[in-house]
mmCIF file of C-alpha atoms in Angstrom:
data_model
loop_
_atom_site.group_PDB
_atom_site.id
_atom_site.type_symbol
_atom_site.label_atom_id
_atom_site.label_comp_id
_atom_site.label_asym_id
_atom_site.label_seq_id
_atom_site.Cartn_x
_atom_site.Cartn_y
_atom_site.Cartn_z
ATOM 1 C CA VAL A 1 83.026 109.409 -19.013
ATOM 2 C CA GLN A 2 86.178 112.262 -19.827
ATOM 3 C CA LEU A 3 89.414 111.428 -20.771
ATOM 4 C CA VAL A 4 92.228 113.736 -21.281
ATOM 5 C CA GLU A 5 95.114 113.061 -22.844
ATOM 6 C CA SER A 6 98.847 114.529 -22.415
ATOM 7 C CA GLY A 7 103.168 113.947 -24.266
ATOM 8 C CA GLY A 8 101.837 115.377 -27.037
ATOM 9 C CA ASP A 9 105.312 118.156 -28.711
ATOM 10 C CA LEU A 10 107.157 119.376 -31.836
ATOM 11 C CA VAL A 11 110.786 116.081 -31.366
ATOM 12 C CA GLN A 12 112.509 115.832 -33.977
ATOM 13 C CA ALA A 13 112.444 112.832 -36.320
ATOM 14 C CA GLY A 14 113.950 109.764 -34.407
ATOM 15 C CA ALA A 15 112.776 110.551 -31.070
ATOM 16 C CA SER A 16 110.458 108.740 -29.170
ATOM 17 C CA LEU A 17 107.973 109.975 -26.636
ATOM 18 C CA THR A 18 105.446 108.161 -25.421
ATOM 19 C CA LEU A 19 101.167 109.711 -25.135
ATOM 20 C CA SER A 20 99.088 108.791 -22.302
ATOM 21 C CA CYS A 21 95.404 108.579 -22.596
ATOM 22 C CA ALA A 22 94.018 109.577 -18.387
ATOM 23 C CA GLY A 23 90.097 108.337 -17.716
ATOM 24 C CA SER A 24 87.181 108.886 -15.882
ATOM 25 C CA GLY A 25 83.350 108.234 -15.299
ATOM 26 C CA PHE A 26 80.547 106.181 -13.218
ATOM 27 C CA PRO A 27 81.102 104.554 -10.068
ATOM 28 C CA GLY A 28 82.723 101.709 -11.471
ATOM 29 C CA PHE A 29 83.924 102.557 -14.596
ATOM 30 C CA THR A 30 86.945 101.090 -15.245
ATOM 31 C CA PHE A 31 88.935 100.677 -18.828
ATOM 32 C CA ASP A 32 89.241 97.386 -18.849
ATOM 33 C CA ALA A 33 85.029 97.108 -20.015
ATOM 34 C CA TYR A 34 86.324 99.146 -23.222
ATOM 35 C CA CYS A 35 88.453 98.093 -26.255
ATOM 36 C CA THR A 36 90.898 101.497 -25.877
ATOM 37 C CA GLY A 37 92.165 102.956 -29.129
ATOM 38 C CA TRP A 38 94.178 105.924 -30.660
ATOM 39 C CA PHE A 39 93.494 107.652 -33.680
ATOM 40 C CA ARG A 40 95.116 110.529 -35.610
ATOM 41 C CA GLN A 41 94.249 113.548 -37.925
ATOM 42 C CA VAL A 42 95.782 115.448 -39.704
ATOM 43 C CA PRO A 43 94.009 118.747 -41.677
ATOM 44 C CA GLY A 44 92.188 117.596 -44.644
ATOM 45 C CA LYS A 45 91.732 113.770 -44.030
ATOM 46 C CA GLU A 46 89.270 111.753 -41.609
ATOM 47 C CA ARG A 47 90.349 110.076 -38.011
ATOM 48 C CA GLU A 48 92.218 107.580 -38.365
ATOM 49 C CA PRO A 49 93.009 104.014 -36.712
ATOM 50 C CA VAL A 50 95.645 103.777 -35.256
ATOM 51 C CA ALA A 51 96.132 101.067 -32.749
ATOM 52 C CA CYS A 52 93.866 99.356 -30.622
ATOM 53 C CA ILE A 53 93.628 96.677 -27.314
ATOM 54 C CA ASN A 54 90.180 94.952 -27.236
ATOM 55 C CA VAL A 55 88.724 94.286 -23.622
ATOM 56 C CA PRO A 56 90.630 90.305 -24.070
ATOM 57 C CA GLY A 57 93.961 92.193 -23.864
ATOM 58 C CA GLU A 58 94.752 91.674 -27.225
ATOM 59 C CA GLU A 59 96.710 94.482 -28.921
ATOM 60 C CA TYR A 60 95.921 96.054 -32.706
ATOM 61 C CA TYR A 61 98.550 98.052 -34.847
ATOM 62 C CA PHE A 62 96.046 99.719 -38.918
ATOM 63 C CA LEU A 63 98.495 101.692 -39.814
ATOM 64 C CA GLU A 64 102.285 99.280 -41.772
ATOM 65 C CA SER A 65 103.347 102.125 -41.007
ATOM 66 C CA VAL A 66 103.528 102.202 -36.935
ATOM 67 C CA LYS A 67 104.541 98.365 -36.584
ATOM 68 C CA GLY A 68 107.414 98.005 -34.677
ATOM 69 C CA ARG A 69 107.680 101.550 -34.101
ATOM 70 C CA PHE A 70 104.944 102.226 -31.310
ATOM 71 C CA THR A 71 103.531 100.368 -29.084
ATOM 72 C CA ILE A 72 99.949 100.471 -27.399
ATOM 73 C CA SER A 73 100.038 99.424 -23.760
ATOM 74 C CA ARG A 74 97.078 100.849 -21.072
ATOM 75 C CA ASP A 75 97.025 99.446 -17.435
ATOM 76 C CA ASN A 76 93.419 99.114 -16.216
ATOM 77 C CA ALA A 77 94.518 100.453 -12.885
ATOM 78 C CA LYS A 78 94.991 103.979 -13.169
ATOM 79 C CA ASN A 79 92.465 103.612 -16.365
ATOM 80 C CA THR A 80 95.246 105.344 -18.376
ATOM 81 C CA MET A 81 95.996 104.280 -22.127
ATOM 82 C CA TYR A 82 99.569 104.722 -23.104
ATOM 83 C CA LEU A 83 101.064 105.121 -27.346
ATOM 84 C CA GLN A 84 104.796 104.868 -27.157
ATOM 85 C CA MET A 85 106.431 106.096 -30.921
ATOM 86 C CA ASN A 86 109.638 105.000 -31.285
ATOM 87 C CA SER A 87 111.900 106.378 -34.220
ATOM 88 C CA VAL A 88 109.450 108.832 -35.581
ATOM 89 C CA ASN A 89 109.301 110.895 -38.493
ATOM 90 C CA PRO A 90 107.341 113.821 -39.848
ATOM 91 C CA GLU A 91 104.563 111.596 -41.320
ATOM 92 C CA ASP A 92 103.449 110.678 -37.917
ATOM 93 C CA THR A 93 102.774 114.478 -37.981
ATOM 94 C CA ALA A 94 98.912 114.901 -36.601
ATOM 95 C CA VAL A 95 96.891 115.422 -33.217
ATOM 96 C CA TYR A 96 96.232 111.807 -31.707
ATOM 97 C CA TYR A 97 92.441 111.359 -29.613
ATOM 98 C CA CYS A 98 92.405 108.349 -27.314
ATOM 99 C CA ALA A 99 89.001 106.545 -27.371
ATOM 100 C CA LEU A 100 86.891 104.228 -25.684
ATOM 101 C CA THR A 101 84.618 101.311 -27.736
ATOM 102 C CA ASN A 102 82.882 99.060 -27.988
ATOM 103 C CA ARG A 103 85.126 97.380 -31.023
ATOM 104 C CA CYS A 104 89.045 97.339 -32.378
ATOM 105 C CA GLY A 105 88.372 100.896 -34.572
ATOM 106 C CA SER A 106 85.305 101.991 -35.107
ATOM 107 C CA ARG A 107 84.624 105.219 -34.629
ATOM 108 C CA SER A 108 81.553 105.200 -31.558
ATOM 109 C CA GLY A 109 82.511 105.308 -28.146
ATOM 110 C CA TYR A 110 83.958 108.314 -25.909
ATOM 111 C CA TRP A 111 86.651 110.342 -26.963
ATOM 112 C CA GLY A 112 89.945 112.523 -25.172
ATOM 113 C CA GLN A 113 90.711 115.887 -26.374
ATOM 114 C CA GLY A 114 93.350 115.195 -28.121
ATOM 115 C CA THR A 115 97.604 116.459 -28.227
ATOM 116 C CA GLN A 116 99.465 117.132 -30.705
ATOM 117 C CA VAL A 117 102.540 115.851 -32.622
ATOM 118 C CA THR A 118 104.849 117.414 -34.417
ATOM 119 C CA VAL A 119 108.018 115.841 -36.000
ATOM 120 C CA VAL A 120 110.301 118.002 -37.860
ATOM 121 C CA SER A 121 112.758 116.473 -40.036
#
């Protein structure tokens, strides 16, 4: 399974950007068989879960700071997930990773290589 993130950028505080994660794999591979999530990591800190969609399609947001600003979505037909980030602030600066896991928030699964988001004030 291969996951490729894109969309990371250097932006001004208050801007919006959308991260994408495209997946490919074995015959019959499909996103909706997994929990699809976004994590982020800053230097010196553990990778933390940001948002996730479970197998039934329910959304979870793990960080109070992103609720109302970030929206996770996925397109099962395209095996692609997204993270719409609005009103970003410098505290959102991190490397963002997408992951396919068997449980939202789990760190065991398939990972992308990460995409850097930098927010400047």
